[in-house]
Tab-separated table of C-alpha atoms in Angstrom:
chain	number	residue	atom	x	y	z
O	1	UNK	CA	19.382	-25.578	0.224
O	2	UNK	CA	16.411	-27.672	1.369
O	3	UNK	CA	16.755	-26.220	4.893
O	4	UNK	CA	16.827	-22.680	3.508
O	5	UNK	CA	13.760	-23.304	1.336
O	6	UNK	CA	11.902	-24.775	4.300
O	7	UNK	CA	12.800	-21.734	6.407
O	8	UNK	CA	11.510	-19.403	3.676
O	9	UNK	CA	8.261	-21.372	3.429
O	10	UNK	CA	7.856	-21.196	7.212
O	11	UNK	CA	8.477	-17.455	7.246
O	12	UNK	CA	6.022	-16.958	4.394
O	13	UNK	CA	3.371	-19.033	6.187
O	14	UNK	CA	3.812	-16.945	9.333
O	15	UNK	CA	3.531	-13.669	7.411
O	16	UNK	CA	0.435	-14.838	5.526
O	17	UNK	CA	-1.281	-15.953	8.749
O	18	UNK	CA	-0.220	-12.771	10.542
O	19	UNK	CA	-1.598	-10.601	7.754
O	20	UNK	CA	-5.024	-12.217	8.103
O	21	UNK	CA	-5.090	-11.871	11.897
O	22	UNK	CA	-3.657	-8.337	11.966
O	23	UNK	CA	-6.053	-7.213	9.230
O	24	UNK	CA	-9.004	-8.637	11.167
O	25	UNK	CA	-8.069	-7.620	14.730
O	26	UNK	CA	-5.483	-4.868	14.501
O	27	UNK	CA	-2.074	-4.835	16.161
O	28	UNK	CA	-3.064	-4.568	19.820
O	29	UNK	CA	-5.862	-7.158	19.791
O	30	UNK	CA	-4.101	-9.733	17.603
O	31	UNK	CA	-2.919	-12.675	19.764
O	32	UNK	CA	0.256	-14.468	18.741
O	33	UNK	CA	-1.444	-17.741	19.664
O	34	UNK	CA	-3.992	-17.191	16.892
O	35	UNK	CA	-1.251	-16.398	14.390
O	36	UNK	CA	0.651	-19.534	15.390
O	37	UNK	CA	-2.478	-21.673	15.014
O	38	UNK	CA	-3.352	-20.143	11.643
O	39	UNK	CA	0.175	-20.555	10.278
O	40	UNK	CA	0.510	-24.185	11.361
O	41	UNK	CA	3.984	-23.598	12.809
O	42	UNK	CA	5.286	-24.019	16.335
O	43	UNK	CA	5.781	-21.199	18.801
O	44	UNK	CA	9.520	-21.832	18.585
O	45	UNK	CA	9.442	-21.482	14.794
O	46	UNK	CA	7.643	-18.156	15.043
O	47	UNK	CA	10.149	-16.787	17.556
O	48	UNK	CA	13.034	-18.090	15.439
O	49	UNK	CA	11.906	-15.769	12.627
O	50	UNK	CA	10.380	-12.921	14.663
O	51	UNK	CA	11.452	-12.008	18.196
O	52	UNK	CA	8.210	-10.195	19.086
O	53	UNK	CA	4.749	-9.289	17.830
O	54	UNK	CA	6.067	-5.867	16.902
O	55	UNK	CA	8.852	-7.357	14.777
O	56	UNK	CA	6.283	-9.610	13.113
O	57	UNK	CA	4.092	-6.581	12.375
O	58	UNK	CA	7.084	-4.851	10.812
O	59	UNK	CA	7.631	-7.973	8.719
O	60	UNK	CA	4.070	-7.731	7.391
O	61	UNK	CA	4.560	-4.042	6.597
O	62	UNK	CA	7.772	-4.824	4.703
O	63	UNK	CA	6.091	-7.680	2.800
O	64	UNK	CA	3.331	-5.281	1.778
O	65	UNK	CA	5.881	-2.866	0.324
O	66	UNK	CA	7.651	-5.721	-1.452
O	67	UNK	CA	4.380	-6.819	-3.048
O	68	UNK	CA	3.422	-3.321	-4.171
O	69	UNK	CA	6.986	-2.675	-5.325
O	70	UNK	CA	6.414	-5.190	-8.128
O	71	UNK	CA	3.957	-2.882	-9.873
O	72	UNK	CA	4.717	-2.206	-13.525
O	73	UNK	CA	2.965	0.915	-14.815
O	74	UNK	CA	3.167	2.746	-18.121
O	75	UNK	CA	2.126	6.119	-19.452
O	76	UNK	CA	2.946	9.682	-18.501
O	77	UNK	CA	4.261	10.357	-14.980
O	78	UNK	CA	0.999	11.889	-13.739
O	79	UNK	CA	-1.020	9.033	-15.223
O	80	UNK	CA	1.283	6.574	-13.472
O	81	UNK	CA	0.681	8.421	-10.200
O	82	UNK	CA	-3.074	8.069	-10.751
O	83	UNK	CA	-2.807	4.419	-11.785
O	84	UNK	CA	-0.631	3.569	-8.773
O	85	UNK	CA	-3.372	4.729	-6.400
O	86	UNK	CA	-5.944	2.632	-8.253
O	87	UNK	CA	-3.540	-0.316	-8.063
O	88	UNK	CA	-3.311	0.041	-4.288
O	89	UNK	CA	-7.100	0.336	-4.155
O	90	UNK	CA	-7.376	-2.924	-6.108
O	91	UNK	CA	-4.913	-4.606	-3.750
O	92	UNK	CA	-6.827	-3.390	-0.692
O	93	UNK	CA	-9.940	-5.005	-2.119
O	94	UNK	CA	-8.278	-8.332	-2.908
O	95	UNK	CA	-5.037	-8.905	-0.951
O	96	UNK	CA	-5.100	-9.442	2.858
O	97	UNK	CA	-1.353	-8.809	3.087
O	98	UNK	CA	-1.763	-5.286	1.695
O	99	UNK	CA	-4.804	-4.563	3.879
O	100	UNK	CA	-2.870	-5.712	6.953
O	101	UNK	CA	0.233	-3.731	6.012
O	102	UNK	CA	-1.735	-0.515	5.500
O	103	UNK	CA	-3.621	-1.013	8.768
O	104	UNK	CA	-0.410	-1.644	10.683
O	105	UNK	CA	1.266	1.465	9.291
O	106	UNK	CA	-1.710	3.534	10.432
O	107	UNK	CA	-1.698	1.829	13.867
O	108	UNK	CA	1.989	2.406	14.519
O	109	UNK	CA	1.151	4.581	17.509
O	110	UNK	CA	0.635	1.282	19.360
O	111	UNK	CA	4.218	0.201	18.666
O	112	UNK	CA	6.954	0.657	21.260
O	113	UNK	CA	8.949	2.660	18.710
O	114	UNK	CA	6.751	4.103	15.923
O	115	UNK	CA	8.694	4.381	12.680
O	116	UNK	CA	8.057	7.183	10.146
O	117	UNK	CA	9.802	5.191	7.397
O	118	UNK	CA	6.655	3.462	6.035
O	119	UNK	CA	4.970	6.836	5.516
O	120	UNK	CA	8.075	8.132	3.764
O	121	UNK	CA	8.042	5.054	1.537
O	122	UNK	CA	4.514	5.977	0.445
O	123	UNK	CA	5.542	9.582	-0.173
O	124	UNK	CA	8.716	8.813	-2.152
O	125	UNK	CA	7.122	7.243	-5.267
O	126	UNK	CA	4.477	9.984	-5.382
O	127	UNK	CA	7.249	12.565	-5.216
O	128	UNK	CA	9.198	10.759	-7.947
O	129	UNK	CA	6.155	10.715	-10.261
O	130	UNK	CA	5.635	14.444	-9.691
O	131	UNK	CA	9.306	15.299	-10.246
O	132	UNK	CA	9.246	13.408	-13.551
O	133	UNK	CA	5.986	15.115	-14.473
O	134	UNK	CA	7.706	18.469	-13.919
O	135	UNK	CA	10.634	17.389	-16.109
O	136	UNK	CA	8.233	16.369	-18.896
O	137	UNK	CA	6.211	19.580	-18.694
O	138	UNK	CA	3.038	18.027	-17.269
O	139	UNK	CA	3.135	19.822	-13.926
O	140	UNK	CA	2.180	23.425	-13.226
O	141	UNK	CA	5.371	25.372	-12.367
O	142	UNK	CA	4.064	26.645	-9.022
O	143	UNK	CA	3.429	23.149	-7.618
O	144	UNK	CA	5.408	22.251	-4.458
O	145	UNK	CA	6.277	18.647	-5.281
O	146	UNK	CA	7.019	17.406	-1.759
O	147	UNK	CA	3.964	19.089	-0.244
O	148	UNK	CA	1.694	17.627	-2.924
O	149	UNK	CA	3.231	14.149	-2.594
O	150	UNK	CA	2.499	14.251	1.133
O	151	UNK	CA	-1.011	15.523	0.424
O	152	UNK	CA	-1.708	12.670	-2.004
O	153	UNK	CA	-0.673	10.118	0.617
O	154	UNK	CA	-2.793	11.838	3.269
O	155	UNK	CA	-5.814	12.029	0.962
O	156	UNK	CA	-5.461	8.416	-0.089
O	157	UNK	CA	-5.098	7.255	3.514
O	158	UNK	CA	-8.208	9.114	4.622
O	159	UNK	CA	-10.158	8.049	1.552
O	160	UNK	CA	-9.411	4.367	2.007
O	161	UNK	CA	-10.264	4.530	5.720
O	162	UNK	CA	-13.654	6.061	4.922
O	163	UNK	CA	-14.262	3.492	2.176
O	164	UNK	CA	-13.367	0.690	4.591
O	165	UNK	CA	-15.835	1.897	7.223
O	166	UNK	CA	-18.678	2.653	4.822
O	167	UNK	CA	-18.416	-0.050	2.157
O	168	UNK	CA	-15.509	-2.391	2.994
O	169	UNK	CA	-13.584	-0.767	0.108
O	170	UNK	CA	-16.224	-1.674	-2.503
O	171	UNK	CA	-16.414	1.910	-3.800
O	172	UNK	CA	-12.758	2.809	-3.235
O	173	UNK	CA	-12.010	3.175	-6.959
O	174	UNK	CA	-14.864	5.659	-7.331
O	175	UNK	CA	-13.643	7.625	-4.319
O	176	UNK	CA	-10.072	7.684	-5.667
O	177	UNK	CA	-11.387	8.890	-9.030
O	178	UNK	CA	-13.323	11.668	-7.285
O	179	UNK	CA	-10.287	12.945	-5.403
O	180	UNK	CA	-8.179	12.984	-8.577
O	181	UNK	CA	-10.910	14.952	-10.376
O	182	UNK	CA	-10.635	17.586	-7.650
O	183	UNK	CA	-6.823	17.598	-7.348
O	184	UNK	CA	-5.642	17.302	-10.965
O	185	UNK	CA	-6.727	20.766	-12.229
O	186	UNK	CA	-4.418	22.334	-9.643
O	187	UNK	CA	-1.498	20.091	-10.633
O	188	UNK	CA	-1.527	19.515	-14.378
O	189	UNK	CA	-0.862	21.873	-17.250
O	190	UNK	CA	-4.026	22.293	-19.383
O	191	UNK	CA	-2.771	20.178	-22.277
O	192	UNK	CA	-1.727	17.382	-19.913
O	193	UNK	CA	-5.029	17.588	-18.023
O	194	UNK	CA	-6.947	16.823	-21.212
O	195	UNK	CA	-5.044	13.549	-21.635
O	196	UNK	CA	-5.234	12.286	-18.045
O	197	UNK	CA	-7.765	9.725	-16.870
O	198	UNK	CA	-8.618	10.177	-13.179
O	199	UNK	CA	-10.472	6.870	-13.235
O	200	UNK	CA	-7.200	5.159	-14.183
O	201	UNK	CA	-5.820	4.024	-17.526
O	202	UNK	CA	-5.195	0.406	-16.470
O	203	UNK	CA	-7.801	-2.328	-16.162
O	204	UNK	CA	-6.730	-4.544	-13.280
O	205	UNK	CA	-7.916	-8.164	-13.425
O	206	UNK	CA	-10.336	-9.448	-10.823
O	207	UNK	CA	-8.757	-11.804	-8.314
O	208	UNK	CA	-6.333	-11.957	-5.430
O	209	UNK	CA	-3.090	-11.098	-7.198
O	210	UNK	CA	-1.350	-7.801	-6.613
O	211	UNK	CA	-1.519	-6.057	-10.003
O	212	UNK	CA	1.789	-6.223	-11.797
O	213	UNK	CA	3.242	-8.825	-9.429
O	214	UNK	CA	5.495	-11.520	-10.747
O	215	UNK	CA	4.094	-14.996	-10.255
């Protein structure tokens, strides 16, 4: 048990160090030597857990999804869709692991074998929120759920990239609110639209924790 716990701590230390280096330098420019130094582990320990830089990058991406998967949201399906984007915005502002994971997904063209799965894993929850919104009568009947889910992911990705370049994500919440104000009238039934809050219905605490995470 002690050996297993030590191995988990080592893996976590590597992922945390890798997230900082990948977030700062990107996939191509990030040297494994810097990650090893930052993690405080040996080269052998790193290669025991991850056979290559690409596998390590995929580990960071997976850890990002695990962290965001702990979100606990309430409210109507469309409000949860809105709040989930604000939650990711909050995490981008405060959590290096999430910033690194998002950057690595976008930079997958540098991988030997780019994987569409991370994009699909962003689309799936958006699609689920929209399907539930349709079931509960919030969604306009003509809405193409899959197309809109993909559009939301594309809009969010572009919005956060612009916010990163212009303000280091400081105004990301305002930008996310603006895009929901534009998009929602074409999605929501009038009575649902009156109830929705494009600025988000959840107040996330300041600090480094992923909102809704356990521990």
